[in-house]
mmCIF file with all atom_site columns, C-alpha atoms in Angstrom:
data_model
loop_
_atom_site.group_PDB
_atom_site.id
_atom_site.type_symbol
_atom_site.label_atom_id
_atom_site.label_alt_id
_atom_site.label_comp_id
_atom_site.label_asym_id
_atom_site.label_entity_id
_atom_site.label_seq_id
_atom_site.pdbx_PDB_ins_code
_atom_site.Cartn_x
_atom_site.Cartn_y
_atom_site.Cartn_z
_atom_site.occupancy
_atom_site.B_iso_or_equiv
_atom_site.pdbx_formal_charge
_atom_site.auth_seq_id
_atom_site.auth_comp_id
_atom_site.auth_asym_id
_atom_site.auth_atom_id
_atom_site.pdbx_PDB_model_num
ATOM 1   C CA . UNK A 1 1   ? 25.672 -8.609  190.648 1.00 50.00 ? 1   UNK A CA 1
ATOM 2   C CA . UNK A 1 2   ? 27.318 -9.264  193.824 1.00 61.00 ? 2   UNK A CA 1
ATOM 3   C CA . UNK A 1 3   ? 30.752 -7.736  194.349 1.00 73.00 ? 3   UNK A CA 1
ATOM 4   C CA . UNK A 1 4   ? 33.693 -10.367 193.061 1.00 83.00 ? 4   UNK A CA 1
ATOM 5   C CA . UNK A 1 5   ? 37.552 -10.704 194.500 1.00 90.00 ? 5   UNK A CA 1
ATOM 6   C CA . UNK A 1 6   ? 40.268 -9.723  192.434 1.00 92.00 ? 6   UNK A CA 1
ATOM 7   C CA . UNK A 1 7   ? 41.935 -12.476 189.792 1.00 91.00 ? 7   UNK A CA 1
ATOM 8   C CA . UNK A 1 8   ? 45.595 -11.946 190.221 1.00 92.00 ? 8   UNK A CA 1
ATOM 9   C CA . UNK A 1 9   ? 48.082 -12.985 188.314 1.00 93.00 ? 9   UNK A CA 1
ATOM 10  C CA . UNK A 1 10  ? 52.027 -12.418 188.157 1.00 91.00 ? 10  UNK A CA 1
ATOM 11  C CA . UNK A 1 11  ? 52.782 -8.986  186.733 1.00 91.00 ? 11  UNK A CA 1
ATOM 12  C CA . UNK A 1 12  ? 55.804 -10.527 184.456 1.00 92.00 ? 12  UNK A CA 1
ATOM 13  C CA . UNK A 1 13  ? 53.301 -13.377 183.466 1.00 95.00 ? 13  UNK A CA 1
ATOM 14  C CA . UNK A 1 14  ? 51.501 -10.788 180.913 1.00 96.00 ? 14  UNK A CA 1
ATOM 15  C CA . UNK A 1 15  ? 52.173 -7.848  178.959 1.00 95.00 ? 15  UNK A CA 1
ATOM 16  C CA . UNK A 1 16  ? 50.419 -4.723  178.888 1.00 95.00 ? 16  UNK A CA 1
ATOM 17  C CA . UNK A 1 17  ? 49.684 -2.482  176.029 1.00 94.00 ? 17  UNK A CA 1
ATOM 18  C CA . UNK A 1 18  ? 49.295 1.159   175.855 1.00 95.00 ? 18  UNK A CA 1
ATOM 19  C CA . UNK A 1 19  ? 45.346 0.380   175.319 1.00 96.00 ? 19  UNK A CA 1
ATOM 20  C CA . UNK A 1 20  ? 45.140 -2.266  178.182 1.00 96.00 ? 20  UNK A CA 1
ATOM 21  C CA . UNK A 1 21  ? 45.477 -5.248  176.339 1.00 97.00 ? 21  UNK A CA 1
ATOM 22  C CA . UNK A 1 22  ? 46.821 -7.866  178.745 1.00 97.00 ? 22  UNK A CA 1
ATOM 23  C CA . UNK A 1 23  ? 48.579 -10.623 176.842 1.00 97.00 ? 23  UNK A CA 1
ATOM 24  C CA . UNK A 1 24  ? 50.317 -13.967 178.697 1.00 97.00 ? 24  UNK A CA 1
ATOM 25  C CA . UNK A 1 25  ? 53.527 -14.559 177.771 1.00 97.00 ? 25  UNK A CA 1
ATOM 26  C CA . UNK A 1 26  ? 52.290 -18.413 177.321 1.00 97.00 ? 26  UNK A CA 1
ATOM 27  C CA . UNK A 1 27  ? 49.938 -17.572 174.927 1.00 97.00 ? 27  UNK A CA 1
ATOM 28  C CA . UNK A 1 28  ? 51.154 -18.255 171.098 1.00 97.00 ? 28  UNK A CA 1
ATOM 29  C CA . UNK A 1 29  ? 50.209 -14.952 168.609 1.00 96.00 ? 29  UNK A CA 1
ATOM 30  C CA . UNK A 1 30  ? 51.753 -15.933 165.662 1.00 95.00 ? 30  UNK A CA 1
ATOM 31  C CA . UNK A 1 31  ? 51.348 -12.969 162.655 1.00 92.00 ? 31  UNK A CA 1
ATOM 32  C CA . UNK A 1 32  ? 50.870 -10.067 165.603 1.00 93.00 ? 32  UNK A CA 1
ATOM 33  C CA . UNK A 1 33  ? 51.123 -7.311  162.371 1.00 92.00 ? 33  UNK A CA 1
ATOM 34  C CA . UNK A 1 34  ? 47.208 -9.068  161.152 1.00 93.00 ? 34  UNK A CA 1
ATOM 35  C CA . UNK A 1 35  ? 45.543 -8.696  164.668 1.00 95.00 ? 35  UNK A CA 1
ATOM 36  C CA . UNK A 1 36  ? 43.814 -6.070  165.749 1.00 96.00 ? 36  UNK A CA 1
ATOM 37  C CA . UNK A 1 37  ? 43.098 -6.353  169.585 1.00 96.00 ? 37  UNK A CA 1
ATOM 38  C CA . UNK A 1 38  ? 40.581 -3.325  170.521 1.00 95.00 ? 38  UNK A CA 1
ATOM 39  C CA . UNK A 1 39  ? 42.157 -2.003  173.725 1.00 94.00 ? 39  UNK A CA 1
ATOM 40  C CA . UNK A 1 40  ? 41.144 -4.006  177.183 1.00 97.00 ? 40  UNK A CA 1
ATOM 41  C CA . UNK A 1 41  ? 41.290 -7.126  175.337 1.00 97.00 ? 41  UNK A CA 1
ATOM 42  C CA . UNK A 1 42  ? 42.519 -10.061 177.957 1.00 97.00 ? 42  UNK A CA 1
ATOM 43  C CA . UNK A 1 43  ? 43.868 -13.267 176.260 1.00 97.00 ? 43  UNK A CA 1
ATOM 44  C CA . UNK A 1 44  ? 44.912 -15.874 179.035 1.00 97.00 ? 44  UNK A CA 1
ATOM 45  C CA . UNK A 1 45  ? 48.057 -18.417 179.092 1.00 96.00 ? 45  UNK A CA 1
ATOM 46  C CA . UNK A 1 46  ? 47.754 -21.310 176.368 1.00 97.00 ? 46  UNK A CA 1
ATOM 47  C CA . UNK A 1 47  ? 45.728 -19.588 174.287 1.00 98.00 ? 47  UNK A CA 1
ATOM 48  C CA . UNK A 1 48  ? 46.383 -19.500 170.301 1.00 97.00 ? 48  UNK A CA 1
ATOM 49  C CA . UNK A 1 49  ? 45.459 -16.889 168.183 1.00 97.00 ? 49  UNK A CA 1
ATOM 50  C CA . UNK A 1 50  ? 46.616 -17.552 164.255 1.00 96.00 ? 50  UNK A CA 1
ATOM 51  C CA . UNK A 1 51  ? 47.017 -14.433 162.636 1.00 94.00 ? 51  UNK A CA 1
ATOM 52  C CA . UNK A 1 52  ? 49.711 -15.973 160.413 1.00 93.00 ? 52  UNK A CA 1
ATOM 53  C CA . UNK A 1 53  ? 46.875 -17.565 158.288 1.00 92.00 ? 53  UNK A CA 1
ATOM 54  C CA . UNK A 1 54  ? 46.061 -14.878 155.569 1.00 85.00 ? 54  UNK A CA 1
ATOM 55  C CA . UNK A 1 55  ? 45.307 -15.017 152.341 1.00 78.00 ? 55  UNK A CA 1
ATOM 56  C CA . UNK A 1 56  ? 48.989 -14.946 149.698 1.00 73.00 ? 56  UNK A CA 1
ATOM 57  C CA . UNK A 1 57  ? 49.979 -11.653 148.330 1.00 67.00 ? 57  UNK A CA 1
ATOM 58  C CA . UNK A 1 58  ? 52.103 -8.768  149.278 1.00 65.00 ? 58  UNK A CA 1
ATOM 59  C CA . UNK A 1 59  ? 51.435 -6.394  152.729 1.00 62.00 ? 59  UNK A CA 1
ATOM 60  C CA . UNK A 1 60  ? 50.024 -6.844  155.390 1.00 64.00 ? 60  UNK A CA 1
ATOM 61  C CA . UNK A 1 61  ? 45.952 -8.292  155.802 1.00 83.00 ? 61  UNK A CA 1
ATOM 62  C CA . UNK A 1 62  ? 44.094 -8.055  158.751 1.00 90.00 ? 62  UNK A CA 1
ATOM 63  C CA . UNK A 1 63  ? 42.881 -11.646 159.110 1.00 94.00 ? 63  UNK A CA 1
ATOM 64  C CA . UNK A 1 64  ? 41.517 -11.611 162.993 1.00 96.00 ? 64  UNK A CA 1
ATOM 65  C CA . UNK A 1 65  ? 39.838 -8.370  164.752 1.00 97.00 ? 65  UNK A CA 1
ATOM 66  C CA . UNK A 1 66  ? 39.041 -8.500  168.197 1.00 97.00 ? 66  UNK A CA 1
ATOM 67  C CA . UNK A 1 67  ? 36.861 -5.581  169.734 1.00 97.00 ? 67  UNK A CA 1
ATOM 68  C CA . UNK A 1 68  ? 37.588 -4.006  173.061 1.00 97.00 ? 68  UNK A CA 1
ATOM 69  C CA . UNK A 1 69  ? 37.322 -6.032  176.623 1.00 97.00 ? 69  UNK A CA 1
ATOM 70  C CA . UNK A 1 70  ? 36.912 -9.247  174.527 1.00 97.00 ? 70  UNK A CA 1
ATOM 71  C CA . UNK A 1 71  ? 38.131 -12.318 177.044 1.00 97.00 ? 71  UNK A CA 1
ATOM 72  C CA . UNK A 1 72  ? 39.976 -15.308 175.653 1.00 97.00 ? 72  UNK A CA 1
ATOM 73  C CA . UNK A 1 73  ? 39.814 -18.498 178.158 1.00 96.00 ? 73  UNK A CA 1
ATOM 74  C CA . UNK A 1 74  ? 42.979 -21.102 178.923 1.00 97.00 ? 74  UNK A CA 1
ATOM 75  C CA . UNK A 1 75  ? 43.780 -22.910 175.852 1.00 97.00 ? 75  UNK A CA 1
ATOM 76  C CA . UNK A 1 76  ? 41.407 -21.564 173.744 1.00 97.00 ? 76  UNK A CA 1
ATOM 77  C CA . UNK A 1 77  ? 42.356 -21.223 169.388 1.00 98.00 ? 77  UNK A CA 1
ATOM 78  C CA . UNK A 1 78  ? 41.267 -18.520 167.700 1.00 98.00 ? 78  UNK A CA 1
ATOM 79  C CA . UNK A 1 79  ? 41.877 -18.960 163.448 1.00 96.00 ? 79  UNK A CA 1
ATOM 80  C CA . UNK A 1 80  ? 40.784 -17.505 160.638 1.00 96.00 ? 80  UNK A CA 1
ATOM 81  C CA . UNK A 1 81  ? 37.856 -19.812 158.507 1.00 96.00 ? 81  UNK A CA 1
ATOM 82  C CA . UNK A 1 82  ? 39.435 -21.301 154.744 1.00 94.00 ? 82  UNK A CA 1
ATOM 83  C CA . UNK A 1 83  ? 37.665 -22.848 151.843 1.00 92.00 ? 83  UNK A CA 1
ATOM 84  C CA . UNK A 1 84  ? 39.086 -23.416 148.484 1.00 89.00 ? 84  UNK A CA 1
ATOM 85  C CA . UNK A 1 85  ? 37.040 -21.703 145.759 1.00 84.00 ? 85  UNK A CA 1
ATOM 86  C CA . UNK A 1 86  ? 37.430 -21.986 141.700 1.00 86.00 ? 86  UNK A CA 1
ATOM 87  C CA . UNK A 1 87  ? 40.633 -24.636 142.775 1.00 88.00 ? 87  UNK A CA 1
ATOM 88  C CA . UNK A 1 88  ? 42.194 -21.512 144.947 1.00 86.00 ? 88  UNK A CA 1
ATOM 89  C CA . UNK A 1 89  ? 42.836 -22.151 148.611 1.00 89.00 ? 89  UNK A CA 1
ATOM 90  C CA . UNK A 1 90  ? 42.651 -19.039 150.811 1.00 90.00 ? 90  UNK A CA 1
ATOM 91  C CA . UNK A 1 91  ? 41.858 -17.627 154.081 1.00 92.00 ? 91  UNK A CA 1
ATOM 92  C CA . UNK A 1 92  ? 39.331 -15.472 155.240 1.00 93.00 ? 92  UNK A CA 1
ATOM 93  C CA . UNK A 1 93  ? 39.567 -12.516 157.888 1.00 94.00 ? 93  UNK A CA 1
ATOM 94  C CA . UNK A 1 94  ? 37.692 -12.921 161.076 1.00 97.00 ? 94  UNK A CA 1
ATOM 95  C CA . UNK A 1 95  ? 35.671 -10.273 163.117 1.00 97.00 ? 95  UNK A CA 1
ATOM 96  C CA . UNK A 1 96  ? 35.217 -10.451 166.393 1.00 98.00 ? 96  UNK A CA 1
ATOM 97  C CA . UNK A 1 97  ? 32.819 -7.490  168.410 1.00 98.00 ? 97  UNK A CA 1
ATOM 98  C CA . UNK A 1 98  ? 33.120 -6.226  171.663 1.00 98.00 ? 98  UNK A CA 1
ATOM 99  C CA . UNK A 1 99  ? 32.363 -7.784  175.173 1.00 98.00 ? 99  UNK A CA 1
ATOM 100 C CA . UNK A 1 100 ? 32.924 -10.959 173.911 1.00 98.00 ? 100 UNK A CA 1
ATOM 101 C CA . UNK A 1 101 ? 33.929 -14.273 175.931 1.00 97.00 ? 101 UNK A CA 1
ATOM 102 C CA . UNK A 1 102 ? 35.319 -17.162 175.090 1.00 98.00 ? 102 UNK A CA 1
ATOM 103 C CA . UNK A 1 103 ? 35.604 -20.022 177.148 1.00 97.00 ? 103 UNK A CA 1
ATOM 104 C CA . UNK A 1 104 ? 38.517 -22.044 178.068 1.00 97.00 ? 104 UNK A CA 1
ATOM 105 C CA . UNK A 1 105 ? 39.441 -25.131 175.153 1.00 98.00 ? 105 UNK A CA 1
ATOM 106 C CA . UNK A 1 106 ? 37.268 -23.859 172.426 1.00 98.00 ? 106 UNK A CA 1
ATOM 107 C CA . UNK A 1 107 ? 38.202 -23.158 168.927 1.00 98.00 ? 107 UNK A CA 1
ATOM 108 C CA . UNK A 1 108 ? 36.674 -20.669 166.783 1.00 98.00 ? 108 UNK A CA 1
ATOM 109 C CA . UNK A 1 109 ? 36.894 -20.395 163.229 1.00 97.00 ? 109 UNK A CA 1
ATOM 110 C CA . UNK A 1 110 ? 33.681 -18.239 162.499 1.00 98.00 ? 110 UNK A CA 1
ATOM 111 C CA . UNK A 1 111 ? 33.454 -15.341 160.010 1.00 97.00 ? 111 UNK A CA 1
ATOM 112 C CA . UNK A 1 112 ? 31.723 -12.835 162.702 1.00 98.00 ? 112 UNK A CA 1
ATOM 113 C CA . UNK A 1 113 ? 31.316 -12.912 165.777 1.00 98.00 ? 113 UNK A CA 1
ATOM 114 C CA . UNK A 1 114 ? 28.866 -9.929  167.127 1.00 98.00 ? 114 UNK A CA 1
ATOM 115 C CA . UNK A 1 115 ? 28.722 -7.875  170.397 1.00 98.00 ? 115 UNK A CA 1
ATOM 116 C CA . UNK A 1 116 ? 28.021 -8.753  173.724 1.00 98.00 ? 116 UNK A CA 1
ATOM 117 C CA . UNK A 1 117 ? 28.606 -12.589 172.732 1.00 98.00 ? 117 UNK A CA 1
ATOM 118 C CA . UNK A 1 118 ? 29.171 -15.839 175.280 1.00 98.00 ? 118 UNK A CA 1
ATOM 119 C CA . UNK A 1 119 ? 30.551 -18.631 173.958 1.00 98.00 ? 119 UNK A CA 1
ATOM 120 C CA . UNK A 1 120 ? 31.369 -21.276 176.890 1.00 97.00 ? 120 UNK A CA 1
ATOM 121 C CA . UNK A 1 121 ? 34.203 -23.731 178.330 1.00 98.00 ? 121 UNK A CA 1
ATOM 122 C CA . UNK A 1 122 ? 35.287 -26.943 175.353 1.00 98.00 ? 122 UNK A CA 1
ATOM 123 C CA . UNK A 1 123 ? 33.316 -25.565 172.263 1.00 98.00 ? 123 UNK A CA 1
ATOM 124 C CA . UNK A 1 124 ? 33.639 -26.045 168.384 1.00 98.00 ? 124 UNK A CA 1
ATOM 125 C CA . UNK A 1 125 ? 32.659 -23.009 166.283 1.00 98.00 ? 125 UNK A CA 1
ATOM 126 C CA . UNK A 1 126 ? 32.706 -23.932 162.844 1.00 97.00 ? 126 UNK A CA 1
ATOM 127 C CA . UNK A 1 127 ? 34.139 -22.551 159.827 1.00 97.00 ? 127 UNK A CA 1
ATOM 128 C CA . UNK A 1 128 ? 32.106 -19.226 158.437 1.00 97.00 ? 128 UNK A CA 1
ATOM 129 C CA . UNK A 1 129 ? 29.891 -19.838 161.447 1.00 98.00 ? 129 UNK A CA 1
ATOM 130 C CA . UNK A 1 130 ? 28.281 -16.090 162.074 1.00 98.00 ? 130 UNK A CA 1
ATOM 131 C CA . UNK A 1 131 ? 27.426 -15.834 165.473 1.00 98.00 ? 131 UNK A CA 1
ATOM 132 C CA . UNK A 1 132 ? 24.883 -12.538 166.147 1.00 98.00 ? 132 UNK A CA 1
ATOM 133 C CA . UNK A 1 133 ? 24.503 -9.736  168.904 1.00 98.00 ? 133 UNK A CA 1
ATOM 134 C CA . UNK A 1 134 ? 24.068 -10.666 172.540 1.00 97.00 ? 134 UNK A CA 1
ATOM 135 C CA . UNK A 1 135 ? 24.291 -15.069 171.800 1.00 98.00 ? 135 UNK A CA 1
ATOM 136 C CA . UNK A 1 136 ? 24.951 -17.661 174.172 1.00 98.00 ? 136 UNK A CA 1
ATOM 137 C CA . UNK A 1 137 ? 27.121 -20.836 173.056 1.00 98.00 ? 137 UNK A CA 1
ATOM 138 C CA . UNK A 1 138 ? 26.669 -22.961 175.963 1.00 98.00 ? 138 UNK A CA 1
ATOM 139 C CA . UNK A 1 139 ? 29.835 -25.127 177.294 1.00 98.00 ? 139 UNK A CA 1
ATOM 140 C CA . UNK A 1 140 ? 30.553 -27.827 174.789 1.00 98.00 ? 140 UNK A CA 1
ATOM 141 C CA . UNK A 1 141 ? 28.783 -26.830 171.993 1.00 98.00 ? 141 UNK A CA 1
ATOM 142 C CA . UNK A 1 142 ? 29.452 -27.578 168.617 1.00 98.00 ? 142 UNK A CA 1
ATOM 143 C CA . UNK A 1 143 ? 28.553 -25.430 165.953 1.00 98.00 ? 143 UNK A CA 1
ATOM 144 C CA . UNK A 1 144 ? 28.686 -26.691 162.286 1.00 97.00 ? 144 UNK A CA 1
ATOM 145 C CA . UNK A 1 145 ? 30.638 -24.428 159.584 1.00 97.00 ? 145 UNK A CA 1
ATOM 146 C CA . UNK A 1 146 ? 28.255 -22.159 158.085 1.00 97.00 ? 146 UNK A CA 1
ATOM 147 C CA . UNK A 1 147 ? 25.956 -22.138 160.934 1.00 97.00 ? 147 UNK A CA 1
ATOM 148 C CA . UNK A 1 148 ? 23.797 -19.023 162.216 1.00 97.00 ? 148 UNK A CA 1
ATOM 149 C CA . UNK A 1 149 ? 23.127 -17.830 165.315 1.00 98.00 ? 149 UNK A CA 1
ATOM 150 C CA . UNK A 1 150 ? 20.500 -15.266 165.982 1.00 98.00 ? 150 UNK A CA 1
ATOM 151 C CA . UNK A 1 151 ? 20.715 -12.561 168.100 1.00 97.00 ? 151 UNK A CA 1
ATOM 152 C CA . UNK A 1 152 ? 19.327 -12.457 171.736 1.00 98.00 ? 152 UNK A CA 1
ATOM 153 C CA . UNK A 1 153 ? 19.766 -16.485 170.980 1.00 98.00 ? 153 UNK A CA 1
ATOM 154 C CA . UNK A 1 154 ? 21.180 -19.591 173.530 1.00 98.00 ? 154 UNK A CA 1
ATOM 155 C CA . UNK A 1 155 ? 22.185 -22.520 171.833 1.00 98.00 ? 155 UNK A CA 1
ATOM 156 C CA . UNK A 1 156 ? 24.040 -25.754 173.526 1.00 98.00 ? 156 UNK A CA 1
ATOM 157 C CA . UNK A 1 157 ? 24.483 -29.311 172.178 1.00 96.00 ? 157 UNK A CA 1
ATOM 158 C CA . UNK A 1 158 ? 26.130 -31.010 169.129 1.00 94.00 ? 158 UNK A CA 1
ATOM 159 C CA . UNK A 1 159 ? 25.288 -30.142 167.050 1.00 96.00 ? 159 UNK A CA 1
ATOM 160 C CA . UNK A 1 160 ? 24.144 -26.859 168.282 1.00 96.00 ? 160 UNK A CA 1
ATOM 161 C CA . UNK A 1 161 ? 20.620 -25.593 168.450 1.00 96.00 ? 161 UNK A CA 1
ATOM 162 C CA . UNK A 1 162 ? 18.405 -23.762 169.873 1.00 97.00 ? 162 UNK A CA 1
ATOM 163 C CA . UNK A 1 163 ? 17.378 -23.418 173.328 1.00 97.00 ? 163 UNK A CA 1
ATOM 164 C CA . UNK A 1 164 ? 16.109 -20.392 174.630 1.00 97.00 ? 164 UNK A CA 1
ATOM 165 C CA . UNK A 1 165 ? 15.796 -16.731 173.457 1.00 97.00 ? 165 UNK A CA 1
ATOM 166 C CA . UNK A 1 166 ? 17.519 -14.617 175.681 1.00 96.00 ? 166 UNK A CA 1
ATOM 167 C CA . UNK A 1 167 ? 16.639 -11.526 177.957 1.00 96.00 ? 167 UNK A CA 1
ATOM 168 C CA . UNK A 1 168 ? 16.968 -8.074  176.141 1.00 95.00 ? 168 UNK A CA 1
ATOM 169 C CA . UNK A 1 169 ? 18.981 -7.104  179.058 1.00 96.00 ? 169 UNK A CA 1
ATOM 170 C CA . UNK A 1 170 ? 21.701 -9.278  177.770 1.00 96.00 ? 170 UNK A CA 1
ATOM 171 C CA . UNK A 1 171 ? 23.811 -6.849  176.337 1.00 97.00 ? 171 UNK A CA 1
ATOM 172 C CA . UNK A 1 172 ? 24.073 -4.647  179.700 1.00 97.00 ? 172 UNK A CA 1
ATOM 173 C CA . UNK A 1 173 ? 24.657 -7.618  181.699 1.00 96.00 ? 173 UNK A CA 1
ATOM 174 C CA . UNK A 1 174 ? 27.135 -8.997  179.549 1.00 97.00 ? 174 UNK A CA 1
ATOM 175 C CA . UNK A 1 175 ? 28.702 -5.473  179.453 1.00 96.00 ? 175 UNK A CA 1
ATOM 176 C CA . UNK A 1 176 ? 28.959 -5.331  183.145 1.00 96.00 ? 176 UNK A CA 1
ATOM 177 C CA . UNK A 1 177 ? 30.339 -9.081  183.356 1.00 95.00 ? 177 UNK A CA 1
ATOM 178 C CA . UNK A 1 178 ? 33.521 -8.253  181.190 1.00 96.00 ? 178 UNK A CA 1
ATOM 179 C CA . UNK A 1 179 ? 34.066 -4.931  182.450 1.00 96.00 ? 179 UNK A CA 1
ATOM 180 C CA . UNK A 1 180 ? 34.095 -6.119  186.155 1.00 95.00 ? 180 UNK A CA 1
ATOM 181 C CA . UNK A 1 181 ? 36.099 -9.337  184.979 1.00 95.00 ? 181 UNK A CA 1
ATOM 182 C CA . UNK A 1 182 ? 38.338 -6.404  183.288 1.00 96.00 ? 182 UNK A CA 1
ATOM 183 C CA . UNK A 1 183 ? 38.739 -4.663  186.613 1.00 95.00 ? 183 UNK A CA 1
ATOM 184 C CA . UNK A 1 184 ? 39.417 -7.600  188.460 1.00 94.00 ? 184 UNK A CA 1
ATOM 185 C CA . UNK A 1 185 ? 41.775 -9.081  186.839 1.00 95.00 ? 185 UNK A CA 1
ATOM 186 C CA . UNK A 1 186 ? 45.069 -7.182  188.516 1.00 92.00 ? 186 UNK A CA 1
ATOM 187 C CA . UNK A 1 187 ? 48.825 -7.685  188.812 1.00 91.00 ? 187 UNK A CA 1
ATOM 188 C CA . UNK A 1 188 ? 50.399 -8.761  191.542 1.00 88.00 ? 188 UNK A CA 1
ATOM 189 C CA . UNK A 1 189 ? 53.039 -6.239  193.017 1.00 74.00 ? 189 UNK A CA 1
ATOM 190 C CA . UNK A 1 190 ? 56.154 -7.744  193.243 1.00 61.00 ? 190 UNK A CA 1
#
């Protein structure tokens, strides 16, 4: 990997958590108290993460867990999956692993999402879709709800399938792509 320039961006643009979470301003968390972001977690301007869908009842639920440097693209919707079973309606929670990326425009409403997972630019991830350790979604993909994606799998298209199996390096490259992204990614002194 050849040594990338830093990604500014305007220091009041994002805020900052004790565990490095950098969160735009422009981006729309609604229910903050049902996410759990896992500490270097980066979620860029437009983005929509809806933590506000939960199943009824009293307290608090989580309903999406993100792991730690997870990267959320421009514009990209993050909600939790829903079916109505025996006539009840309800939400489901949503986990997300660690080192993932996902792409600018896409929306994901799987159950799981593993480790070390790339899901590109404009895709569809169905409802209750479970994507495995170390995938690739390929820009503009479209998964259909309930799909499965093995692990160490690339899949593109619409609907998706499979391509390619992937390199068992996969999981320290992708390791190394969102920690230097991590790094990179820098405020601008004012």
């Amino acid at each position: 990997m050849t040594l990338q320039p830093p990604i500014y961006y305007t220091k009041a643009e994002y805020i900052e958590t004790d565990t490095g979470n950098k969160v735009s301003r422009r981006a729309i968390i609604a229910g903050p108290q049902n996410i759990i972001l896992g500490g270097k977690t980066i979620i860029s301007s437009g983005s929509i993460i809806r933590g506000d869908l939960r199943r009824l009842g009293p307290g608090h639920a989580v309903v999406i867990s993100l792991g730690r440097y997870c990267l959320l693209g421009e514009g990209c919707i993050v909600r939790p999956p829903y079916k109505t079973y025996r006539g009840n309606f309800n939400y489901y929670p949503m986990k997300v692993g660690d080192h993932v990326h996902i792409g600018a425009n896409s929306v994901v409403e799987a159950a799981t999402i593993g480790n070390h997972v790339q899901i590109g630019k404009n895709c569809v991830i169905g409802k209750f879709a479970i994507i495995k350790d170390c995938a690739k979604i390929a820009d503009n993909t479209i998964l259909p709800p309930n799909s499965v994606v093995p692990a160490l799998a690339h899949f593109a298209g619409a609907p998706g399938q499979f391509i390619e199996d992937l390199a068992e390096s996969t999981q320290e490259l992708v390791e190394a792509q969102t920690k230097q992204y991590y790094n990179r990614f820098q405020a601008l002194e004012d």
